[in-house]
Amino acid sequence: DASASGTGAGASGPHGSTEPGFQVCASDAVPDDDAGAEDCLVAGDLQVQVCYKSAVKEWIRPWLKITNTGSKSYPLTGVSLRYYYTVDSGSTAQAFDCWSVASVCGSLKHAFVPVTGRQQADQYLELAFTSGSVPAGGETEDIHIGFHKSDWAEYDGSNDWSDYANTSDYVAAETIPLYLNRTLIWGVEPPAAQ
């Protein structure tokens, strides 16, 4: 399943080419050194957090934010995250919505991407950032998004890789992986089906 894992900097995906100035740091690079590492992101510095404020089963409505545990600010251009889930019964046509402030919603692109050969997932919603940044030791504004099926059939979150529906406060969400230029930088993708 080529769509389910990162393929390196500059790869083309649902939103076309993503080639910002930041790349993932080499394992021995130190940001802000004299070898150009100031233009790289330390894998793991950015993380996804999630909570749920709605239990309506016709919607999947995670509230998301990206936190920065590092010592420098990072641009979000080229950063994306994937919410893995199963479509279950009903229509496979789905609609997306964003309820955050205009600056947040306006910086997001989204795509529904089918996947095969994975446990607890036959699709993911990808959110890709076109602008914005996250300060050192800080976090983005809340990203309030949701999606539903065109026929409003219910989802079954119990078989979804990225489901955190029992969390009413923000928690680290390792099963909502984060990418830079389509390279996995934090979190865990669903394992291969057995």
PDB file of C-alpha atoms in Angstrom:
ATOM      1  CA  ASP A   1       0.000   0.000   0.000  1.00  0.00           C
ATOM      2  CA  ALA A   2       2.083   2.887  -1.266  1.00  0.00           C
ATOM      3  CA  SER A   3      -0.390   5.502  -0.036  1.00  0.00           C
ATOM      4  CA  ALA A   4      -0.108   4.468   3.605  1.00  0.00           C
ATOM      5  CA  SER A   5       3.496   5.337   4.320  1.00  0.00           C
ATOM      6  CA  GLY A   6       5.765   8.299   3.678  1.00  0.00           C
ATOM      7  CA  THR A   7       7.885   8.223   0.561  1.00  0.00           C
ATOM      8  CA  GLY A   8      10.379  10.976   1.295  1.00  0.00           C
ATOM      9  CA  ALA A   9      10.747  14.679   0.734  1.00  0.00           C
ATOM     10  CA  GLY A  10       8.992  16.230  -2.215  1.00  0.00           C
ATOM     11  CA  ALA A  11       6.768  13.236  -2.942  1.00  0.00           C
ATOM     12  CA  SER A  12       3.454  13.996  -4.566  1.00  0.00           C
ATOM     13  CA  GLY A  13       0.249  13.029  -2.801  1.00  0.00           C
ATOM     14  CA  PRO A  14      -3.433  13.973  -2.742  1.00  0.00           C
ATOM     15  CA  HIS A  15      -2.490  17.637  -2.583  1.00  0.00           C
ATOM     16  CA  GLY A  16       0.318  17.645  -5.129  1.00  0.00           C
ATOM     17  CA  SER A  17       3.978  18.436  -4.486  1.00  0.00           C
ATOM     18  CA  THR A  18       5.026  19.552  -1.021  1.00  0.00           C
ATOM     19  CA  GLU A  19       8.523  21.056  -1.012  1.00  0.00           C
ATOM     20  CA  PRO A  20       8.986  23.497   1.886  1.00  0.00           C
ATOM     21  CA  GLY A  21      12.438  24.537   3.080  1.00  0.00           C
ATOM     22  CA  PHE A  22      12.333  22.271   6.147  1.00  0.00           C
ATOM     23  CA  GLN A  23      13.338  18.628   5.895  1.00  0.00           C
ATOM     24  CA  VAL A  24      13.687  15.926   8.539  1.00  0.00           C
ATOM     25  CA  CYS A  25      17.047  16.270  10.317  1.00  0.00           C
ATOM     26  CA  ALA A  26      19.677  13.601   9.848  1.00  0.00           C
ATOM     27  CA  SER A  27      19.994  11.464  12.970  1.00  0.00           C
ATOM     28  CA  ASP A  28      23.294  13.152  13.924  1.00  0.00           C
ATOM     29  CA  ALA A  29      22.231  16.711  13.058  1.00  0.00           C
ATOM     30  CA  VAL A  30      21.717  19.329  15.743  1.00  0.00           C
ATOM     31  CA  PRO A  31      19.325  22.169  14.858  1.00  0.00           C
ATOM     32  CA  ASP A  32      20.980  25.582  14.696  1.00  0.00           C
ATOM     33  CA  ASP A  33      24.468  24.159  14.125  1.00  0.00           C
ATOM     34  CA  ASP A  34      26.701  25.438  11.329  1.00  0.00           C
ATOM     35  CA  ALA A  35      26.002  22.613   8.895  1.00  0.00           C
ATOM     36  CA  GLY A  36      22.592  23.741   7.674  1.00  0.00           C
ATOM     37  CA  ALA A  37      20.584  21.846  10.283  1.00  0.00           C
ATOM     38  CA  GLU A  38      18.739  25.069  11.120  1.00  0.00           C
ATOM     39  CA  ASP A  39      16.527  24.191   8.153  1.00  0.00           C
ATOM     40  CA  CYS A  40      15.536  20.770   9.481  1.00  0.00           C
ATOM     41  CA  LEU A  41      12.919  19.440  11.860  1.00  0.00           C
ATOM     42  CA  VAL A  42      13.880  16.982  14.579  1.00  0.00           C
ATOM     43  CA  ALA A  43      11.621  13.940  14.245  1.00  0.00           C
ATOM     44  CA  GLY A  44       9.437  13.766  17.330  1.00  0.00           C
ATOM     45  CA  ASP A  45       9.496  17.487  18.160  1.00  0.00           C
ATOM     46  CA  LEU A  46       6.021  17.888  16.660  1.00  0.00           C
ATOM     47  CA  GLN A  47       3.244  15.687  18.046  1.00  0.00           C
ATOM     48  CA  VAL A  48      -0.515  15.338  17.579  1.00  0.00           C
ATOM     49  CA  GLN A  49      -2.966  15.690  20.441  1.00  0.00           C
ATOM     50  CA  VAL A  50      -6.686  14.915  20.272  1.00  0.00           C
ATOM     51  CA  CYS A  51      -9.883  15.138  22.294  1.00  0.00           C
ATOM     52  CA  TYR A  52     -13.559  14.637  21.474  1.00  0.00           C
ATOM     53  CA  LYS A  53     -16.436  16.918  22.419  1.00  0.00           C
ATOM     54  CA  SER A  54     -19.132  15.109  20.440  1.00  0.00           C
ATOM     55  CA  ALA A  55     -20.350  11.514  20.644  1.00  0.00           C
ATOM     56  CA  VAL A  56     -22.679  11.703  17.619  1.00  0.00           C
ATOM     57  CA  LYS A  57     -22.011   8.532  15.625  1.00  0.00           C
ATOM     58  CA  GLU A  58     -22.950  10.031  12.257  1.00  0.00           C
ATOM     59  CA  TRP A  59     -19.852  12.230  12.540  1.00  0.00           C
ATOM     60  CA  ILE A  60     -16.201  11.649  13.304  1.00  0.00           C
ATOM     61  CA  ARG A  61     -15.303  14.933  15.027  1.00  0.00           C
ATOM     62  CA  PRO A  62     -11.847  14.972  16.613  1.00  0.00           C
ATOM     63  CA  TRP A  63     -10.470  18.204  18.034  1.00  0.00           C
ATOM     64  CA  LEU A  64      -6.789  18.261  17.152  1.00  0.00           C
ATOM     65  CA  LYS A  65      -3.712  20.325  17.824  1.00  0.00           C
ATOM     66  CA  ILE A  66      -0.023  19.986  17.089  1.00  0.00           C
ATOM     67  CA  THR A  67       2.391  20.546  19.959  1.00  0.00           C
ATOM     68  CA  ASN A  68       6.068  21.418  19.666  1.00  0.00           C
ATOM     69  CA  THR A  69       8.294  19.879  22.335  1.00  0.00           C
ATOM     70  CA  GLY A  70      11.428  21.284  20.694  1.00  0.00           C
ATOM     71  CA  SER A  71      13.453  24.424  21.355  1.00  0.00           C
ATOM     72  CA  LYS A  72      12.717  26.205  18.069  1.00  0.00           C
ATOM     73  CA  SER A  73       9.697  27.327  16.082  1.00  0.00           C
ATOM     74  CA  TYR A  74       8.719  25.271  13.035  1.00  0.00           C
ATOM     75  CA  PRO A  75       6.670  26.219   9.973  1.00  0.00           C
ATOM     76  CA  LEU A  76       3.727  23.918   9.265  1.00  0.00           C
ATOM     77  CA  THR A  77       3.973  24.106   5.480  1.00  0.00           C
ATOM     78  CA  GLY A  78       4.511  20.539   4.293  1.00  0.00           C
ATOM     79  CA  VAL A  79       3.297  19.027   7.584  1.00  0.00           C
ATOM     80  CA  SER A  80       0.331  16.651   7.400  1.00  0.00           C
ATOM     81  CA  LEU A  81      -1.461  14.183   9.631  1.00  0.00           C
ATOM     82  CA  ARG A  82      -3.574  11.114   8.920  1.00  0.00           C
ATOM     83  CA  TYR A  83      -6.685   9.943  10.750  1.00  0.00           C
ATOM     84  CA  TYR A  84      -7.078   6.206   9.989  1.00  0.00           C
ATOM     85  CA  TYR A  85     -10.536   4.637  10.248  1.00  0.00           C
ATOM     86  CA  THR A  86     -12.976   2.171   8.684  1.00  0.00           C
ATOM     87  CA  VAL A  87     -15.851   3.403   6.564  1.00  0.00           C
ATOM     88  CA  ASP A  88     -18.117   0.543   7.782  1.00  0.00           C
ATOM     89  CA  SER A  89     -21.576   0.344   6.177  1.00  0.00           C
ATOM     90  CA  GLY A  90     -23.383   2.961   4.161  1.00  0.00           C
ATOM     91  CA  SER A  91     -22.045   5.401   1.600  1.00  0.00           C
ATOM     92  CA  THR A  92     -18.330   5.687   0.948  1.00  0.00           C
ATOM     93  CA  ALA A  93     -18.839   9.286  -0.261  1.00  0.00           C
ATOM     94  CA  GLN A  94     -17.920  11.609   2.610  1.00  0.00           C
ATOM     95  CA  ALA A  95     -18.033  15.319   3.397  1.00  0.00           C
ATOM     96  CA  PHE A  96     -15.512  17.335   5.428  1.00  0.00           C
ATOM     97  CA  ASP A  97     -16.047  20.417   7.587  1.00  0.00           C
ATOM     98  CA  CYS A  98     -13.885  22.696   9.744  1.00  0.00           C
ATOM     99  CA  TRP A  99     -15.215  24.884  12.586  1.00  0.00           C
ATOM    100  CA  SER A 100     -12.008  26.544  13.766  1.00  0.00           C
ATOM    101  CA  VAL A 101     -11.105  30.178  13.204  1.00  0.00           C
ATOM    102  CA  ALA A 102     -10.707  31.165   9.561  1.00  0.00           C
ATOM    103  CA  SER A 103      -6.908  31.284   9.766  1.00  0.00           C
ATOM    104  CA  VAL A 104      -6.833  27.616  10.834  1.00  0.00           C
ATOM    105  CA  CYS A 105      -9.457  26.293   8.413  1.00  0.00           C
ATOM    106  CA  GLY A 106      -7.984  28.347   5.576  1.00  0.00           C
ATOM    107  CA  SER A 107      -4.564  26.747   6.083  1.00  0.00           C
ATOM    108  CA  LEU A 108      -5.843  23.162   5.709  1.00  0.00           C
ATOM    109  CA  LYS A 109      -6.289  20.945   2.694  1.00  0.00           C
ATOM    110  CA  HIS A 110      -7.969  17.585   3.104  1.00  0.00           C
ATOM    111  CA  ALA A 111      -8.315  14.318   1.191  1.00  0.00           C
ATOM    112  CA  PHE A 112     -10.053  11.009   1.838  1.00  0.00           C
ATOM    113  CA  VAL A 113      -7.622   8.264   0.810  1.00  0.00           C
ATOM    114  CA  PRO A 114      -8.511   4.550   0.587  1.00  0.00           C
ATOM    115  CA  VAL A 115      -5.987   2.048   1.946  1.00  0.00           C
ATOM    116  CA  THR A 116      -5.725  -1.723   1.730  1.00  0.00           C
ATOM    117  CA  GLY A 117      -3.876  -4.340   3.711  1.00  0.00           C
ATOM    118  CA  ARG A 118      -4.016  -2.533   7.056  1.00  0.00           C
ATOM    119  CA  GLN A 119      -5.594  -3.452  10.381  1.00  0.00           C
ATOM    120  CA  GLN A 120      -8.399  -1.218  11.674  1.00  0.00           C
ATOM    121  CA  ALA A 121      -8.351   1.023   8.598  1.00  0.00           C
ATOM    122  CA  ASP A 122      -9.642   1.009   5.053  1.00  0.00           C
ATOM    123  CA  GLN A 123      -9.351   4.780   4.624  1.00  0.00           C
ATOM    124  CA  TYR A 124      -7.666   7.803   6.114  1.00  0.00           C
ATOM    125  CA  LEU A 125      -8.434  11.486   6.203  1.00  0.00           C
ATOM    126  CA  GLU A 126      -5.298  13.467   5.479  1.00  0.00           C
ATOM    127  CA  LEU A 127      -4.987  17.058   6.673  1.00  0.00           C
ATOM    128  CA  ALA A 128      -2.150  19.024   5.075  1.00  0.00           C
ATOM    129  CA  PHE A 129      -1.076  22.486   6.200  1.00  0.00           C
ATOM    130  CA  THR A 130      -0.388  25.192   3.629  1.00  0.00           C
ATOM    131  CA  SER A 131       0.687  27.883   6.111  1.00  0.00           C
ATOM    132  CA  GLY A 132       1.190  28.611   9.792  1.00  0.00           C
ATOM    133  CA  SER A 133       3.802  27.693  12.372  1.00  0.00           C
ATOM    134  CA  VAL A 134       4.077  26.249  15.857  1.00  0.00           C
ATOM    135  CA  PRO A 135       6.302  28.042  18.394  1.00  0.00           C
ATOM    136  CA  ALA A 136       9.009  26.395  20.463  1.00  0.00           C
ATOM    137  CA  GLY A 137       7.416  24.721  23.470  1.00  0.00           C
ATOM    138  CA  GLY A 138       3.987  25.762  22.181  1.00  0.00           C
ATOM    139  CA  GLU A 139       1.050  24.444  20.196  1.00  0.00           C
ATOM    140  CA  THR A 140      -1.244  25.331  17.338  1.00  0.00           C
ATOM    141  CA  GLU A 141      -4.711  26.695  17.859  1.00  0.00           C
ATOM    142  CA  ASP A 142      -7.377  24.017  18.239  1.00  0.00           C
ATOM    143  CA  ILE A 143      -8.248  22.374  14.927  1.00  0.00           C
ATOM    144  CA  HIS A 144     -11.955  21.510  15.096  1.00  0.00           C
ATOM    145  CA  ILE A 145     -12.787  19.270  12.145  1.00  0.00           C
ATOM    146  CA  GLY A 146     -15.299  16.591  11.308  1.00  0.00           C
ATOM    147  CA  PHE A 147     -16.563  14.396   8.509  1.00  0.00           C
ATOM    148  CA  HIS A 148     -19.654  12.342   7.732  1.00  0.00           C
ATOM    149  CA  LYS A 149     -21.025  10.031   5.058  1.00  0.00           C
ATOM    150  CA  SER A 150     -23.258  11.475   2.380  1.00  0.00           C
ATOM    151  CA  ASP A 151     -26.133   9.251   3.573  1.00  0.00           C
ATOM    152  CA  TRP A 152     -25.433  10.021   7.268  1.00  0.00           C
ATOM    153  CA  ALA A 153     -24.868   6.345   8.104  1.00  0.00           C
ATOM    154  CA  GLU A 154     -23.151   5.799  11.454  1.00  0.00           C
ATOM    155  CA  TYR A 155     -19.459   5.047  11.934  1.00  0.00           C
ATOM    156  CA  ASP A 156     -18.248   2.330  14.299  1.00  0.00           C
ATOM    157  CA  GLY A 157     -15.274   3.874  16.070  1.00  0.00           C
ATOM    158  CA  SER A 158     -14.459   0.670  17.958  1.00  0.00           C
ATOM    159  CA  ASN A 159     -12.655  -0.725  14.899  1.00  0.00           C
ATOM    160  CA  ASP A 160     -10.825   2.489  13.906  1.00  0.00           C
ATOM    161  CA  TRP A 161      -7.057   2.765  14.321  1.00  0.00           C
ATOM    162  CA  SER A 162      -7.142   6.485  15.148  1.00  0.00           C
ATOM    163  CA  ASP A 163     -10.236   6.528  17.385  1.00  0.00           C
ATOM    164  CA  TYR A 164      -9.900   8.346  20.707  1.00  0.00           C
ATOM    165  CA  ALA A 165     -13.626   8.944  21.286  1.00  0.00           C
ATOM    166  CA  ASN A 166     -13.379   8.295  25.034  1.00  0.00           C
ATOM    167  CA  THR A 167     -11.070  11.262  25.644  1.00  0.00           C
ATOM    168  CA  SER A 168     -12.702  14.532  26.694  1.00  0.00           C
ATOM    169  CA  ASP A 169      -9.346  16.233  27.393  1.00  0.00           C
ATOM    170  CA  TYR A 170      -6.373  16.474  25.048  1.00  0.00           C
ATOM    171  CA  VAL A 171      -4.045  13.459  25.016  1.00  0.00           C
ATOM    172  CA  ALA A 172      -1.072  12.489  22.853  1.00  0.00           C
ATOM    173  CA  ALA A 173      -2.476  10.571  19.876  1.00  0.00           C
ATOM    174  CA  GLU A 174       0.223   8.258  18.557  1.00  0.00           C
ATOM    175  CA  THR A 175      -2.247   6.506  16.241  1.00  0.00           C
ATOM    176  CA  ILE A 176      -2.814   9.795  14.380  1.00  0.00           C
ATOM    177  CA  PRO A 177       0.605   9.909  12.691  1.00  0.00           C
ATOM    178  CA  LEU A 178       2.328  13.099  11.597  1.00  0.00           C
ATOM    179  CA  TYR A 179       4.411  13.607   8.448  1.00  0.00           C
ATOM    180  CA  LEU A 180       6.787  16.140   6.949  1.00  0.00           C
ATOM    181  CA  ASN A 181       6.936  16.036   3.160  1.00  0.00           C
ATOM    182  CA  ARG A 182       5.195  12.643   3.395  1.00  0.00           C
ATOM    183  CA  THR A 183       7.936  11.231   5.659  1.00  0.00           C
ATOM    184  CA  LEU A 184       6.645   9.873   8.978  1.00  0.00           C
ATOM    185  CA  ILE A 185       8.045  12.013  11.813  1.00  0.00           C
ATOM    186  CA  TRP A 186       5.838  11.003  14.753  1.00  0.00           C
ATOM    187  CA  GLY A 187       3.225   8.399  15.644  1.00  0.00           C
ATOM    188  CA  VAL A 188       2.390   4.916  14.397  1.00  0.00           C
ATOM    189  CA  GLU A 189       0.624   3.809  11.218  1.00  0.00           C
ATOM    190  CA  PRO A 190      -1.776   0.848  11.394  1.00  0.00           C
ATOM    191  CA  PRO A 191       0.024  -2.484  11.068  1.00  0.00           C
ATOM    192  CA  ALA A 192      -0.316  -4.732   8.053  1.00  0.00           C
ATOM    193  CA  ALA A 193      -3.369  -6.983   7.998  1.00  0.00           C
ATOM    194  CA  GLN A 194      -2.705 -10.582   8.952  1.00  0.00           C
TER     195      GLN A 194
END
